[in-house]
Amino acid sequence: MTEDKSRSPLLELHEVDTYYGVVQVHFAVSLHVQKGEIVCLLGGNASGKSTTMKIILGLVKPRAGLVRFKGQNIVGLPTPKIIRLGIGSVPEARRIFGNMTVRENLLMGAYHRSDKPAITEDYERILGLFPRLRERLTQRGGVLSGGEQQMLAIGRALMGRPQLICMDEPTMGLSPAFVDNVLELIQTINAQGTAIFMVEQNANLALQIAHRGYVLQNGHIVLQGAARDLLDSREVQDAYLGGSSGAAVIKS
Ligand SMILES: Nc1ncnc2c1ncn2[C@@H]1O[C@H](COP(=O)(O)OP(=O)(O)O)[C@@H](O)[C@H]1O
Ligand SMILES: [Mg+2]
């Protein structure tokens, strides 16, 4: 790949080993995200994808290895501090606040900021991206459809004005129309300057919008490269994309 070595990555995991008790779930996992990139982490069920997100967000601590954001080692930092450094999170199953209104959910995303005029500006910009949310500002998050909740979770992450957003299976459980919608949104958000690290089981979809990808298998990175090369690669086609069918769900 033509990568400029002088550009230090926005996010970097270097030889990360992670354990839950005595069970090792990451084996020297190394990956990086450059400014401006969409990078996907693919892998079957239980391969360690969500744990990678949790490592980045400081929810799980690696036993060995480094995690750097903008050159700073963030291992051991508390999650709120990591978020303040500029990492946004769209967790698995969205985790919006069901009893709070859409508006309150969005504002929660800016809880650590005090730059009021910029918060208002971001709020308006985000509602511009998500017209469906604007129509539902006073409704409780819990009554939204799955797709709308996903948009709310993404909007909430954007309210933190992050330089990097980590998303755990953003298309999971969404109807096809919403899947397209969410993928387009991810591209729009990226085009506006936010790097994206997305964890996906749906390799075909993720590789359509990603610049690069990594494949995690039982805690090992077994493949990596440009999204186009991964999509074209016979290995990924056979193992992860179900040959020529569009089924596209990775099998572990
Ligand atoms: N809190 C936890 N305690 C113990 N084991 C866990 C915990 N979270 C995940 N695991 C195990 O770690 C492995 C990787 O999980 P996970 O990162 O969620 O995988 P994925 O997101 O790829 O499905 C799985 O075997 C899972 O059962
Ligand atoms: Mg997961």
Coordinates of C-alpha atoms and ligand atoms in Angstrom, one line a residue:
M1 CA 0.0 0.0 0.0
T2 CA 1.2 3.5 -0.6
E3 CA 1.2 4.8 2.9
D4 CA 3.2 7.9 4.0
K5 CA 5.2 6.7 6.9
S6 CA 5.7 10.2 8.1
R7 CA 2.0 10.6 8.9
S8 CA 1.6 9.2 12.4
P9 CA -1.7 7.4 12.8
L10 CA -4.7 9.0 14.5
L11 CA -5.3 5.7 16.3
E12 CA -2.9 2.9 16.7
L13 CA -3.1 -0.5 18.5
H14 CA 0.3 -2.1 18.8
E15 CA 0.6 -5.8 19.7
V16 CA -2.3 -5.8 22.0
D17 CA -3.0 -8.9 24.1
T18 CA -6.3 -9.0 26.0
Y19 CA -7.6 -11.5 28.5
Y20 CA -10.9 -12.1 30.2
G21 CA -9.6 -13.8 33.3
V22 CA -7.4 -16.7 32.0
V23 CA -9.0 -16.6 28.5
Q24 CA -6.9 -14.8 25.9
V25 CA -9.1 -13.0 23.3
H26 CA -6.5 -10.8 21.5
F27 CA -3.1 -12.1 20.3
A28 CA -0.7 -9.3 19.4
V29 CA -3.4 -7.3 17.6
S30 CA -2.0 -4.3 15.7
L31 CA -4.0 -1.9 13.6
H32 CA -4.2 1.7 12.9
V33 CA -6.6 4.4 11.6
Q34 CA -5.2 7.5 9.8
K35 CA -6.9 10.9 9.8
G36 CA -9.7 10.9 7.3
E37 CA -10.0 7.2 6.9
I38 CA -12.9 4.7 7.3
V39 CA -11.4 1.5 8.6
C40 CA -13.4 -1.6 9.2
L41 CA -12.6 -4.5 11.5
L42 CA -14.3 -7.7 10.2
G43 CA -14.6 -11.0 11.8
G44 CA -17.1 -13.7 12.8
N45 CA -19.0 -14.0 16.1
A46 CA -16.7 -14.0 19.2
S47 CA -13.6 -13.2 17.2
G48 CA -12.8 -10.2 19.6
K49 CA -14.3 -7.3 17.6
S50 CA -16.3 -5.7 20.4
T51 CA -13.4 -6.2 22.8
T52 CA -11.3 -4.2 20.4
M53 CA -13.7 -1.3 20.7
K54 CA -13.7 -1.6 24.4
I55 CA -9.9 -1.5 24.5
I56 CA -10.0 1.7 22.5
L57 CA -12.6 3.3 24.8
G58 CA -10.8 2.2 28.0
L59 CA -13.6 -0.1 29.1
V60 CA -11.3 -3.1 29.0
K61 CA -7.5 -2.9 29.7
P62 CA -5.1 -4.8 27.6
R63 CA -2.6 -7.0 29.4
A64 CA 0.2 -6.1 26.9
G65 CA 0.7 -3.7 24.0
L66 CA 0.0 -0.1 23.3
V67 CA -3.0 2.0 22.3
R68 CA -2.1 5.4 21.1
F69 CA -4.5 8.2 20.1
K70 CA -2.9 11.3 18.4
G71 CA 0.5 9.9 19.6
Q72 CA -0.5 9.6 23.3
N73 CA -0.7 6.3 25.1
I74 CA -4.3 6.0 26.3
V75 CA -4.0 2.6 28.1
G76 CA -5.2 3.1 31.6
L77 CA -7.0 6.4 31.0
P78 CA -10.6 6.5 32.2
T79 CA -13.2 6.4 29.5
P80 CA -14.5 10.0 30.0
K81 CA -11.0 11.2 29.5
I82 CA -10.6 9.2 26.3
I83 CA -13.8 10.7 25.0
R84 CA -12.6 14.2 25.8
L85 CA -9.4 13.5 23.8
G86 CA -11.7 13.1 20.7
I87 CA -13.0 9.6 20.4
G88 CA -16.7 9.1 20.0
S89 CA -18.5 5.8 20.5
V90 CA -21.5 4.2 18.9
P91 CA -21.7 1.0 21.0
E92 CA -23.2 -2.3 20.2
A93 CA -27.0 -2.4 20.3
R94 CA -26.9 1.4 20.3
R95 CA -27.5 2.0 24.0
I96 CA -29.5 5.2 23.7
F97 CA -31.3 6.5 26.8
G98 CA -34.8 5.1 26.3
N99 CA -36.5 7.4 28.8
M100 CA -34.8 10.5 27.7
T101 CA -36.1 12.5 24.7
V102 CA -34.2 12.6 21.4
R103 CA -33.1 16.1 22.2
E104 CA -31.8 15.1 25.6
N105 CA -30.0 12.1 24.2
L106 CA -28.2 14.3 21.6
L107 CA -27.2 16.8 24.3
M108 CA -25.8 14.0 26.5
G109 CA -23.2 13.5 23.7
A110 CA -21.9 17.0 24.5
Y111 CA -21.9 16.6 28.3
H112 CA -18.1 17.0 28.6
R113 CA -18.1 20.2 26.5
S114 CA -18.5 23.8 27.7
D115 CA -18.2 25.6 24.3
K116 CA -21.9 26.5 24.1
P117 CA -22.0 28.3 20.7
A118 CA -20.1 25.4 19.1
I119 CA -22.4 22.9 20.8
T120 CA -25.5 24.7 19.3
E121 CA -23.8 24.8 15.9
D122 CA -23.1 21.1 16.1
Y123 CA -26.6 20.4 17.2
E124 CA -28.1 22.2 14.2
R125 CA -25.6 20.6 11.8
I126 CA -26.4 17.1 13.2
L127 CA -30.2 17.7 12.9
G128 CA -29.5 18.7 9.3
L129 CA -27.9 15.3 8.8
F130 CA -30.8 13.5 10.5
P131 CA -34.1 15.1 9.5
R132 CA -36.0 12.1 11.0
L133 CA -34.5 13.1 14.4
R134 CA -35.5 16.7 14.0
E135 CA -39.1 15.5 13.6
R136 CA -38.9 13.5 16.8
L137 CA -37.0 15.8 19.2
T138 CA -39.5 15.6 22.0
Q139 CA -40.2 11.9 21.7
R140 CA -38.6 9.4 24.1
G141 CA -35.6 7.6 22.6
G142 CA -37.2 4.3 23.5
V143 CA -40.1 4.7 21.1
L144 CA -37.9 5.2 18.0
S145 CA -37.4 2.4 15.4
G146 CA -34.1 0.5 15.4
G147 CA -32.9 2.6 12.5
E148 CA -33.8 5.8 14.1
Q149 CA -32.1 4.7 17.3
Q150 CA -29.0 4.0 15.4
M151 CA -29.1 7.5 13.9
L152 CA -29.6 8.9 17.4
A153 CA -26.6 7.0 18.7
I154 CA -24.5 8.3 15.8
G155 CA -25.8 11.8 16.3
R156 CA -25.1 11.6 20.0
A157 CA -21.5 10.5 19.3
L158 CA -21.1 13.4 16.8
M159 CA -22.2 15.9 19.5
G160 CA -18.9 15.2 21.2
R161 CA -17.2 16.6 18.1
P162 CA -14.9 13.6 17.9
Q163 CA -12.0 13.2 15.5
L164 CA -12.6 9.5 15.5
I165 CA -15.9 7.6 15.9
C166 CA -15.8 3.9 16.8
M167 CA -18.9 2.0 15.8
D168 CA -19.8 -1.5 16.8
E169 CA -21.9 -3.2 14.1
P170 CA -23.8 -0.1 13.0
T171 CA -26.0 -2.0 10.5
M172 CA -26.9 -4.8 12.8
G173 CA -30.6 -5.6 12.8
L174 CA -31.6 -2.7 10.5
S175 CA -34.0 -3.0 7.6
P176 CA -32.2 -2.8 4.2
A177 CA -33.4 0.7 3.6
F178 CA -31.9 1.8 6.9
V179 CA -28.7 0.0 6.3
D180 CA -28.1 2.0 3.1
N181 CA -29.1 5.1 5.0
V182 CA -26.6 4.5 7.8
L183 CA -23.8 3.6 5.4
E184 CA -24.4 6.8 3.5
L185 CA -24.4 8.8 6.7
I186 CA -21.1 7.2 7.7
Q187 CA -19.6 8.4 4.4
T188 CA -21.0 11.9 4.8
I189 CA -19.7 12.1 8.4
N190 CA -16.3 10.9 7.1
A191 CA -16.3 13.4 4.2
Q192 CA -16.9 16.2 6.8
G193 CA -13.6 15.2 8.5
T194 CA -14.3 12.5 11.1
A195 CA -12.3 9.3 10.9
I196 CA -14.3 6.1 11.4
F197 CA -13.4 2.8 12.9
M198 CA -16.2 0.3 12.4
V199 CA -16.6 -3.2 13.6
E200 CA -18.8 -5.3 11.3
Q201 CA -19.8 -8.9 10.7
N202 CA -21.2 -7.8 7.4
A203 CA -18.0 -7.7 5.4
N204 CA -19.6 -7.0 2.1
L205 CA -21.4 -3.9 3.3
A206 CA -18.5 -2.6 5.4
L207 CA -16.0 -3.0 2.5
Q208 CA -18.2 -1.0 0.2
I209 CA -17.6 2.2 2.2
A210 CA -14.3 1.5 4.0
H211 CA -10.9 2.6 2.7
R212 CA -9.1 -0.3 4.5
G213 CA -10.0 -3.3 6.5
Y214 CA -8.7 -5.9 8.9
V215 CA -10.0 -9.4 9.5
L216 CA -9.9 -10.7 13.0
Q217 CA -10.2 -14.4 13.5
N218 CA -10.1 -15.9 17.0
G219 CA -8.2 -12.9 18.3
H220 CA -5.6 -12.8 15.5
I221 CA -5.5 -10.3 12.6
V222 CA -5.3 -12.7 9.7
L223 CA -5.8 -10.4 6.8
Q224 CA -5.5 -6.6 6.1
G225 CA -5.4 -4.3 3.2
A226 CA -7.3 -1.8 1.0
A227 CA -11.0 -2.4 1.1
R228 CA -11.1 -3.1 -2.7
D229 CA -8.3 -5.7 -2.4
L230 CA -10.1 -7.4 0.4
L231 CA -13.4 -7.4 -1.5
D232 CA -11.6 -8.9 -4.6
S233 CA -9.5 -11.4 -2.6
R234 CA -10.4 -15.0 -3.2
E235 CA -9.7 -15.7 0.5
V236 CA -12.1 -13.1 1.7
Q237 CA -14.7 -14.1 -0.9
D238 CA -14.6 -17.8 0.1
A239 CA -14.2 -17.5 3.8
Y240 CA -16.2 -14.4 4.6
L241 CA -18.5 -13.4 1.7
G242 CA -20.0 -16.7 0.9
G243 CA -18.5 -16.9 -2.6
S244 CA -20.4 -14.8 -5.2
S245 CA -23.7 -14.7 -3.2
G246 CA -24.6 -11.4 -1.5
A247 CA -25.2 -13.1 1.8
A248 CA -22.1 -11.5 3.1
V249 CA -22.3 -12.5 6.7
I250 CA -19.0 -13.7 8.0
K251 CA -18.9 -17.2 9.4
S252 CA -16.6 -18.0 12.2
Ligands
LIG1 N1 -16.9 -9.5 29.8 C1 -16.5 -10.6 29.4 N2 -16.0 -11.6 30.2 C2 -15.6 -12.8 29.7 N3 -15.5 -13.1 28.4 C3 -15.9 -12.2 27.5 C4 -16.4 -10.9 28.0 N4 -16.8 -10.2 26.9 C5 -16.5 -11.0 25.8 N5 -16.0 -12.2 26.2 C6 -15.6 -13.3 25.3 O1 -14.5 -12.8 24.5 C7 -14.6 -13.3 23.2 C8 -14.6 -12.1 22.2 O2 -15.9 -11.4 22.4 P1 -16.2 -10.1 21.6 O3 -15.1 -9.2 21.6 O4 -17.5 -9.6 22.1 O5 -16.4 -10.7 20.1 P2 -17.2 -10.2 18.9 O6 -17.6 -8.8 19.1 O7 -16.2 -10.4 17.7 O8 -18.4 -11.1 18.7 C9 -15.9 -14.2 23.2 O9 -15.5 -15.5 23.3 C10 -16.7 -13.7 24.3 O10 -17.5 -14.7 24.9
MG2 MG -19.4 -7.8 19.0

